């Protein structure tokens, strides 16, 4: 289990990775780590994830009341809370707008991870949540039915949200969704995706 200072450092580090890898620009995206129950550590509203400092991260409760600061939490805090409530095993959530996956989300298509041996068992299918107004309960409603059965989601005309047992796993999952989207789009240009044979999928599932 990481101590609070290590968790904050990891969040700042992953924020700068999101920015350097162009998964977010300007003040896009948000990250959180569950602290216990409905309390979580979250990135502040309006901050560029590339230049965050440890002291800017906010500890909030389930109603977005900030503890020990007057800055506002990311407007997507309700989305994070919904994922923590639906998935008790989840310890961190990562939301960004990586270009290839966001292109799929803008094109209104979900991602089928069963086209690559590496992602077939890791991700399965990445569903597409319907378009919704960011930062509102509409986003929560749009993902509610999908969160329990998925490893990550595309948010239509918006971006990606991924989760995991800790921040590193949530980030790696987001990164893997983006790579899958990139390869899916390139495979389309290269003549079209050929699905993995069913018996191979079964053998991968057995591994
Ligand atoms: Zn967003």
PDB file of C-alpha atoms and ligand atoms in Angstrom:
ATOM      1  CA  UNK A   1       0.000   0.000   0.000  1.00  0.00           C
ATOM      2  CA  UNK A   2       1.400   3.382  -1.015  1.00  0.00           C
ATOM      3  CA  UNK A   3       1.664   6.220   1.511  1.00  0.00           C
ATOM      4  CA  UNK A   4      -0.210   9.499   0.808  1.00  0.00           C
ATOM      5  CA  UNK A   5       2.919  11.359  -0.377  1.00  0.00           C
ATOM      6  CA  UNK A   6       3.784   8.556  -2.831  1.00  0.00           C
ATOM      7  CA  UNK A   7       0.227   8.519  -4.203  1.00  0.00           C
ATOM      8  CA  UNK A   8       0.405  12.282  -4.820  1.00  0.00           C
ATOM      9  CA  UNK A   9       3.779  11.976  -6.545  1.00  0.00           C
ATOM     10  CA  UNK A  10       2.443   9.184  -8.743  1.00  0.00           C
ATOM     11  CA  UNK A  11      -0.576  11.306  -9.703  1.00  0.00           C
ATOM     12  CA  UNK A  12       1.645  14.230 -10.709  1.00  0.00           C
ATOM     13  CA  UNK A  13       3.900  11.872 -12.684  1.00  0.00           C
ATOM     14  CA  UNK A  14       0.990  10.265 -14.543  1.00  0.00           C
ATOM     15  CA  UNK A  15      -0.535  13.700 -15.191  1.00  0.00           C
ATOM     16  CA  UNK A  16       2.657  14.754 -16.954  1.00  0.00           C
ATOM     17  CA  UNK A  17       2.743  11.487 -18.935  1.00  0.00           C
ATOM     18  CA  UNK A  18      -0.817  12.170 -20.148  1.00  0.00           C
ATOM     19  CA  UNK A  19       0.285  15.632 -21.286  1.00  0.00           C
ATOM     20  CA  UNK A  20       3.622  14.589 -22.825  1.00  0.00           C
ATOM     21  CA  UNK A  21       1.963  11.763 -24.752  1.00  0.00           C
ATOM     22  CA  UNK A  22      -0.710  14.220 -25.979  1.00  0.00           C
ATOM     23  CA  UNK A  23      -3.515  12.247 -24.364  1.00  0.00           C
ATOM     24  CA  UNK A  24      -4.649  15.642 -23.023  1.00  0.00           C
ATOM     25  CA  UNK A  25      -3.980  19.240 -24.010  1.00  0.00           C
ATOM     26  CA  UNK A  26      -4.510  22.485 -22.053  1.00  0.00           C
ATOM     27  CA  UNK A  27      -6.609  21.628 -18.950  1.00  0.00           C
ATOM     28  CA  UNK A  28      -8.239  18.476 -20.317  1.00  0.00           C
ATOM     29  CA  UNK A  29      -8.593  15.215 -18.407  1.00  0.00           C
ATOM     30  CA  UNK A  30      -8.714  14.230 -14.757  1.00  0.00           C
ATOM     31  CA  UNK A  31      -7.299  11.611 -12.405  1.00  0.00           C
ATOM     32  CA  UNK A  32      -8.336  10.271  -9.040  1.00  0.00           C
ATOM     33  CA  UNK A  33      -7.253   7.759  -6.423  1.00  0.00           C
ATOM     34  CA  UNK A  34      -9.652   6.289  -3.886  1.00  0.00           C
ATOM     35  CA  UNK A  35      -8.702   7.007  -0.302  1.00  0.00           C
ATOM     36  CA  UNK A  36     -11.452   4.967   1.346  1.00  0.00           C
ATOM     37  CA  UNK A  37     -15.257   4.838   1.064  1.00  0.00           C
ATOM     38  CA  UNK A  38     -16.457   7.812  -0.959  1.00  0.00           C
ATOM     39  CA  UNK A  39     -13.337   9.892  -0.309  1.00  0.00           C
ATOM     40  CA  UNK A  40     -10.842  10.345  -3.094  1.00  0.00           C
ATOM     41  CA  UNK A  41      -7.870  12.387  -4.160  1.00  0.00           C
ATOM     42  CA  UNK A  42      -8.618  14.198  -7.421  1.00  0.00           C
ATOM     43  CA  UNK A  43      -7.006  16.663  -9.807  1.00  0.00           C
ATOM     44  CA  UNK A  44      -8.237  20.257  -9.474  1.00  0.00           C
ATOM     45  CA  UNK A  45     -10.548  21.985 -11.949  1.00  0.00           C
ATOM     46  CA  UNK A  46      -8.782  23.915 -14.708  1.00  0.00           C
ATOM     47  CA  UNK A  47      -5.268  22.570 -14.103  1.00  0.00           C
ATOM     48  CA  UNK A  48      -2.947  21.510 -16.936  1.00  0.00           C
ATOM     49  CA  UNK A  49      -2.029  17.903 -16.115  1.00  0.00           C
ATOM     50  CA  UNK A  50       1.473  18.492 -17.461  1.00  0.00           C
ATOM     51  CA  UNK A  51       2.392  21.037 -14.809  1.00  0.00           C
ATOM     52  CA  UNK A  52       0.570  19.965 -11.679  1.00  0.00           C
ATOM     53  CA  UNK A  53       2.163  20.200  -8.277  1.00  0.00           C
ATOM     54  CA  UNK A  54       1.591  17.829  -5.405  1.00  0.00           C
ATOM     55  CA  UNK A  55      -0.080  20.512  -3.258  1.00  0.00           C
ATOM     56  CA  UNK A  56      -2.744  21.197  -5.918  1.00  0.00           C
ATOM     57  CA  UNK A  57      -4.338  17.746  -5.615  1.00  0.00           C
ATOM     58  CA  UNK A  58      -7.599  17.768  -3.679  1.00  0.00           C
ATOM     59  CA  UNK A  59      -9.020  15.364  -1.187  1.00  0.00           C
ATOM     60  CA  UNK A  60     -12.812  15.325  -1.522  1.00  0.00           C
ATOM     61  CA  UNK A  61     -15.731  13.419  -0.072  1.00  0.00           C
ATOM     62  CA  UNK A  62     -18.697  11.928  -1.964  1.00  0.00           C
ATOM     63  CA  UNK A  63     -20.342  15.363  -2.314  1.00  0.00           C
ATOM     64  CA  UNK A  64     -17.185  17.037  -3.668  1.00  0.00           C
ATOM     65  CA  UNK A  65     -16.595  18.874  -0.404  1.00  0.00           C
ATOM     66  CA  UNK A  66     -12.913  19.638  -0.393  1.00  0.00           C
ATOM     67  CA  UNK A  67     -10.930  18.943   2.714  1.00  0.00           C
ATOM     68  CA  UNK A  68      -8.400  21.590   3.728  1.00  0.00           C
ATOM     69  CA  UNK A  69      -8.513  23.786   0.598  1.00  0.00           C
ATOM     70  CA  UNK A  70     -10.864  26.140  -1.218  1.00  0.00           C
ATOM     71  CA  UNK A  71      -9.945  25.058  -4.771  1.00  0.00           C
ATOM     72  CA  UNK A  72     -12.569  23.262  -6.787  1.00  0.00           C
ATOM     73  CA  UNK A  73     -12.281  19.610  -7.747  1.00  0.00           C
ATOM     74  CA  UNK A  74     -12.387  18.488 -11.368  1.00  0.00           C
ATOM     75  CA  UNK A  75     -15.897  18.936 -12.790  1.00  0.00           C
ATOM     76  CA  UNK A  76     -15.931  15.200 -13.601  1.00  0.00           C
ATOM     77  CA  UNK A  77     -15.840  14.161  -9.928  1.00  0.00           C
ATOM     78  CA  UNK A  78     -19.323  12.620 -10.266  1.00  0.00           C
ATOM     79  CA  UNK A  79     -18.063  10.282 -12.991  1.00  0.00           C
ATOM     80  CA  UNK A  80     -15.225   9.142 -10.721  1.00  0.00           C
ATOM     81  CA  UNK A  81     -17.602   8.666  -7.781  1.00  0.00           C
ATOM     82  CA  UNK A  82     -19.947   6.571  -9.933  1.00  0.00           C
ATOM     83  CA  UNK A  83     -17.102   4.230 -10.905  1.00  0.00           C
ATOM     84  CA  UNK A  84     -15.945   3.841  -7.281  1.00  0.00           C
ATOM     85  CA  UNK A  85     -19.502   3.109  -6.162  1.00  0.00           C
ATOM     86  CA  UNK A  86     -20.107   0.551  -8.927  1.00  0.00           C
ATOM     87  CA  UNK A  87     -16.738  -1.181  -8.644  1.00  0.00           C
ATOM     88  CA  UNK A  88     -15.568  -1.682  -5.050  1.00  0.00           C
ATOM     89  CA  UNK A  89     -12.266  -3.198  -6.235  1.00  0.00           C
ATOM     90  CA  UNK A  90     -11.310  -0.085  -8.220  1.00  0.00           C
ATOM     91  CA  UNK A  91      -8.659   2.131  -6.629  1.00  0.00           C
ATOM     92  CA  UNK A  92      -8.055   4.741  -9.343  1.00  0.00           C
ATOM     93  CA  UNK A  93      -9.687   6.365 -12.387  1.00  0.00           C
ATOM     94  CA  UNK A  94      -8.064   8.060 -15.360  1.00  0.00           C
ATOM     95  CA  UNK A  95      -9.941  10.210 -17.906  1.00  0.00           C
ATOM     96  CA  UNK A  96      -8.298  11.712 -21.001  1.00  0.00           C
ATOM     97  CA  UNK A  97      -8.832  12.520 -24.684  1.00  0.00           C
ATOM     98  CA  UNK A  98      -6.198  10.437 -26.510  1.00  0.00           C
ATOM     99  CA  UNK A  99      -6.574  11.173 -30.236  1.00  0.00           C
ATOM    100  CA  UNK A 100      -7.178   7.738 -31.800  1.00  0.00           C
ATOM    101  CA  UNK A 101      -9.604   6.467 -29.174  1.00  0.00           C
ATOM    102  CA  UNK A 102     -11.335   9.858 -29.135  1.00  0.00           C
ATOM    103  CA  UNK A 103     -11.602   9.655 -32.938  1.00  0.00           C
ATOM    104  CA  UNK A 104     -13.429   6.330 -32.551  1.00  0.00           C
ATOM    105  CA  UNK A 105     -15.649   7.906 -29.887  1.00  0.00           C
ATOM    106  CA  UNK A 106     -16.385  10.791 -32.271  1.00  0.00           C
ATOM    107  CA  UNK A 107     -17.163   8.326 -35.051  1.00  0.00           C
ATOM    108  CA  UNK A 108     -19.671   6.611 -32.772  1.00  0.00           C
ATOM    109  CA  UNK A 109     -17.886   3.250 -32.662  1.00  0.00           C
ATOM    110  CA  UNK A 110     -16.823   1.025 -29.795  1.00  0.00           C
ATOM    111  CA  UNK A 111     -13.531  -0.900 -29.771  1.00  0.00           C
ATOM    112  CA  UNK A 112     -13.228  -4.642 -30.096  1.00  0.00           C
ATOM    113  CA  UNK A 113     -10.051  -5.718 -28.303  1.00  0.00           C
ATOM    114  CA  UNK A 114     -10.397  -9.249 -29.684  1.00  0.00           C
ATOM    115  CA  UNK A 115      -8.563  -8.190 -32.837  1.00  0.00           C
ATOM    116  CA  UNK A 116      -5.147  -8.332 -31.116  1.00  0.00           C
ATOM    117  CA  UNK A 117      -3.702 -11.233 -29.141  1.00  0.00           C
ATOM    118  CA  UNK A 118      -2.342  -8.875 -26.466  1.00  0.00           C
ATOM    119  CA  UNK A 119      -5.574  -7.028 -25.804  1.00  0.00           C
ATOM    120  CA  UNK A 120      -8.073  -9.858 -26.377  1.00  0.00           C
ATOM    121  CA  UNK A 121      -7.937 -11.184 -22.836  1.00  0.00           C
ATOM    122  CA  UNK A 122      -6.849  -7.932 -21.191  1.00  0.00           C
ATOM    123  CA  UNK A 123      -9.692  -5.720 -22.418  1.00  0.00           C
ATOM    124  CA  UNK A 124     -12.353  -7.762 -24.200  1.00  0.00           C
ATOM    125  CA  UNK A 125     -14.683  -5.072 -25.515  1.00  0.00           C
ATOM    126  CA  UNK A 126     -14.494  -1.344 -24.810  1.00  0.00           C
ATOM    127  CA  UNK A 127     -18.098  -0.096 -25.079  1.00  0.00           C
ATOM    128  CA  UNK A 128     -19.202   3.342 -26.234  1.00  0.00           C
ATOM    129  CA  UNK A 129     -21.300   5.412 -23.823  1.00  0.00           C
ATOM    130  CA  UNK A 130     -23.851   7.719 -25.435  1.00  0.00           C
ATOM    131  CA  UNK A 131     -23.126  11.463 -25.833  1.00  0.00           C
ATOM    132  CA  UNK A 132     -23.617  13.424 -22.591  1.00  0.00           C
ATOM    133  CA  UNK A 133     -22.954  16.854 -21.128  1.00  0.00           C
ATOM    134  CA  UNK A 134     -19.491  16.732 -19.470  1.00  0.00           C
ATOM    135  CA  UNK A 135     -19.265  17.457 -15.770  1.00  0.00           C
ATOM    136  CA  UNK A 136     -22.944  16.703 -15.037  1.00  0.00           C
ATOM    137  CA  UNK A 137     -25.143  13.843 -13.850  1.00  0.00           C
ATOM    138  CA  UNK A 138     -25.883  13.212 -17.529  1.00  0.00           C
ATOM    139  CA  UNK A 139     -22.392  11.679 -17.848  1.00  0.00           C
ATOM    140  CA  UNK A 140     -23.094   9.490 -14.830  1.00  0.00           C
ATOM    141  CA  UNK A 141     -26.377   8.314 -16.370  1.00  0.00           C
ATOM    142  CA  UNK A 142     -24.650   7.602 -19.688  1.00  0.00           C
ATOM    143  CA  UNK A 143     -22.077   5.252 -18.133  1.00  0.00           C
ATOM    144  CA  UNK A 144     -24.101   3.657 -15.324  1.00  0.00           C
ATOM    145  CA  UNK A 145     -25.137   0.478 -17.151  1.00  0.00           C
ATOM    146  CA  UNK A 146     -21.731  -0.011 -18.778  1.00  0.00           C
ATOM    147  CA  UNK A 147     -19.277   0.452 -15.874  1.00  0.00           C
ATOM    148  CA  UNK A 148     -19.995  -2.853 -14.072  1.00  0.00           C
ATOM    149  CA  UNK A 149     -19.033  -5.024 -17.053  1.00  0.00           C
ATOM    150  CA  UNK A 150     -16.250  -3.119 -18.810  1.00  0.00           C
ATOM    151  CA  UNK A 151     -12.523  -2.464 -18.263  1.00  0.00           C
ATOM    152  CA  UNK A 152     -12.770   1.076 -19.705  1.00  0.00           C
ATOM    153  CA  UNK A 153     -15.229   3.130 -21.768  1.00  0.00           C
ATOM    154  CA  UNK A 154     -15.265   5.403 -24.753  1.00  0.00           C
ATOM    155  CA  UNK A 155     -17.402   8.475 -24.086  1.00  0.00           C
ATOM    156  CA  UNK A 156     -19.121   9.394 -27.357  1.00  0.00           C
ATOM    157  CA  UNK A 157     -17.831  12.612 -28.951  1.00  0.00           C
ATOM    158  CA  UNK A 158     -15.617  13.126 -25.923  1.00  0.00           C
ATOM    159  CA  UNK A 159     -12.824  10.725 -24.849  1.00  0.00           C
ATOM    160  CA  UNK A 160     -11.894   7.723 -22.717  1.00  0.00           C
ATOM    161  CA  UNK A 161     -12.267   6.753 -19.082  1.00  0.00           C
ATOM    162  CA  UNK A 162     -10.339   3.803 -17.644  1.00  0.00           C
ATOM    163  CA  UNK A 163      -9.973   2.398 -14.153  1.00  0.00           C
ATOM    164  CA  UNK A 164      -7.874  -0.114 -12.256  1.00  0.00           C
ATOM    165  CA  UNK A 165      -6.770  -1.315  -8.852  1.00  0.00           C
ATOM    166  CA  UNK A 166      -4.308   1.574  -8.700  1.00  0.00           C
ATOM    167  CA  UNK A 167      -3.367   4.613 -10.778  1.00  0.00           C
ATOM    168  CA  UNK A 168      -0.707   2.813 -12.743  1.00  0.00           C
ATOM    169  CA  UNK A 169      -3.136   0.098 -13.828  1.00  0.00           C
ATOM    170  CA  UNK A 170      -5.785   2.699 -14.762  1.00  0.00           C
ATOM    171  CA  UNK A 171      -3.192   4.625 -16.808  1.00  0.00           C
ATOM    172  CA  UNK A 172      -1.845   1.499 -18.540  1.00  0.00           C
ATOM    173  CA  UNK A 173      -5.380   0.503 -19.442  1.00  0.00           C
ATOM    174  CA  UNK A 174      -6.038   3.925 -20.958  1.00  0.00           C
ATOM    175  CA  UNK A 175      -2.751   3.687 -22.852  1.00  0.00           C
ATOM    176  CA  UNK A 176      -3.697   0.206 -24.121  1.00  0.00           C
ATOM    177  CA  UNK A 177      -7.133   1.414 -25.255  1.00  0.00           C
ATOM    178  CA  UNK A 178      -5.400   4.193 -27.191  1.00  0.00           C
ATOM    179  CA  UNK A 179      -2.966   1.748 -28.828  1.00  0.00           C
ATOM    180  CA  UNK A 180      -5.856  -0.557 -29.740  1.00  0.00           C
ATOM    181  CA  UNK A 181      -7.709   2.373 -31.333  1.00  0.00           C
ATOM    182  CA  UNK A 182      -4.595   3.409 -33.250  1.00  0.00           C
ATOM    183  CA  UNK A 183      -4.010  -0.103 -34.601  1.00  0.00           C
ATOM    184  CA  UNK A 184      -7.719  -0.541 -35.413  1.00  0.00           C
ATOM    185  CA  UNK A 185      -7.729   2.676 -37.457  1.00  0.00           C
ATOM    186  CA  UNK A 186      -4.454   1.776 -39.208  1.00  0.00           C
ATOM    187  CA  UNK A 187      -5.694  -1.754 -39.920  1.00  0.00           C
ATOM    188  CA  UNK A 188      -8.706  -0.174 -41.606  1.00  0.00           C
ATOM    189  CA  UNK A 189      -6.318   1.725 -43.901  1.00  0.00           C
ATOM    190  CA  UNK A 190      -4.233  -1.410 -44.467  1.00  0.00           C
ATOM    191  CA  UNK A 191      -7.147  -3.398 -45.862  1.00  0.00           C
ATOM    192  CA  UNK A 192      -9.432  -4.029 -42.900  1.00  0.00           C
ATOM    193  CA  UNK A 193      -9.234  -5.785 -39.544  1.00  0.00           C
ATOM    194  CA  UNK A 194      -9.163  -9.577 -39.683  1.00  0.00           C
ATOM    195  CA  UNK A 195     -10.706 -10.952 -36.476  1.00  0.00           C
ATOM    196  CA  UNK A 196      -8.771 -13.571 -34.504  1.00  0.00           C
ATOM    197  CA  UNK A 197      -9.990 -17.125 -35.170  1.00  0.00           C
ATOM    198  CA  UNK A 198     -12.401 -18.372 -32.505  1.00  0.00           C
ATOM    199  CA  UNK A 199     -10.206 -21.320 -31.475  1.00  0.00           C
ATOM    200  CA  UNK A 200      -7.228 -19.009 -30.959  1.00  0.00           C
ATOM    201  CA  UNK A 201      -9.364 -16.683 -28.850  1.00  0.00           C
ATOM    202  CA  UNK A 202     -10.362 -19.671 -26.745  1.00  0.00           C
ATOM    203  CA  UNK A 203      -6.742 -20.739 -26.266  1.00  0.00           C
ATOM    204  CA  UNK A 204      -5.801 -17.165 -25.275  1.00  0.00           C
ATOM    205  CA  UNK A 205      -8.616 -17.236 -22.734  1.00  0.00           C
ATOM    206  CA  UNK A 206      -7.149 -20.421 -21.262  1.00  0.00           C
ATOM    207  CA  UNK A 207      -3.712 -18.854 -20.702  1.00  0.00           C
TER     208      UNK A 207
HETATM  209 ZN1  LIG B   1     -13.006  14.974 -20.894  1.00  0.00          ZN
END
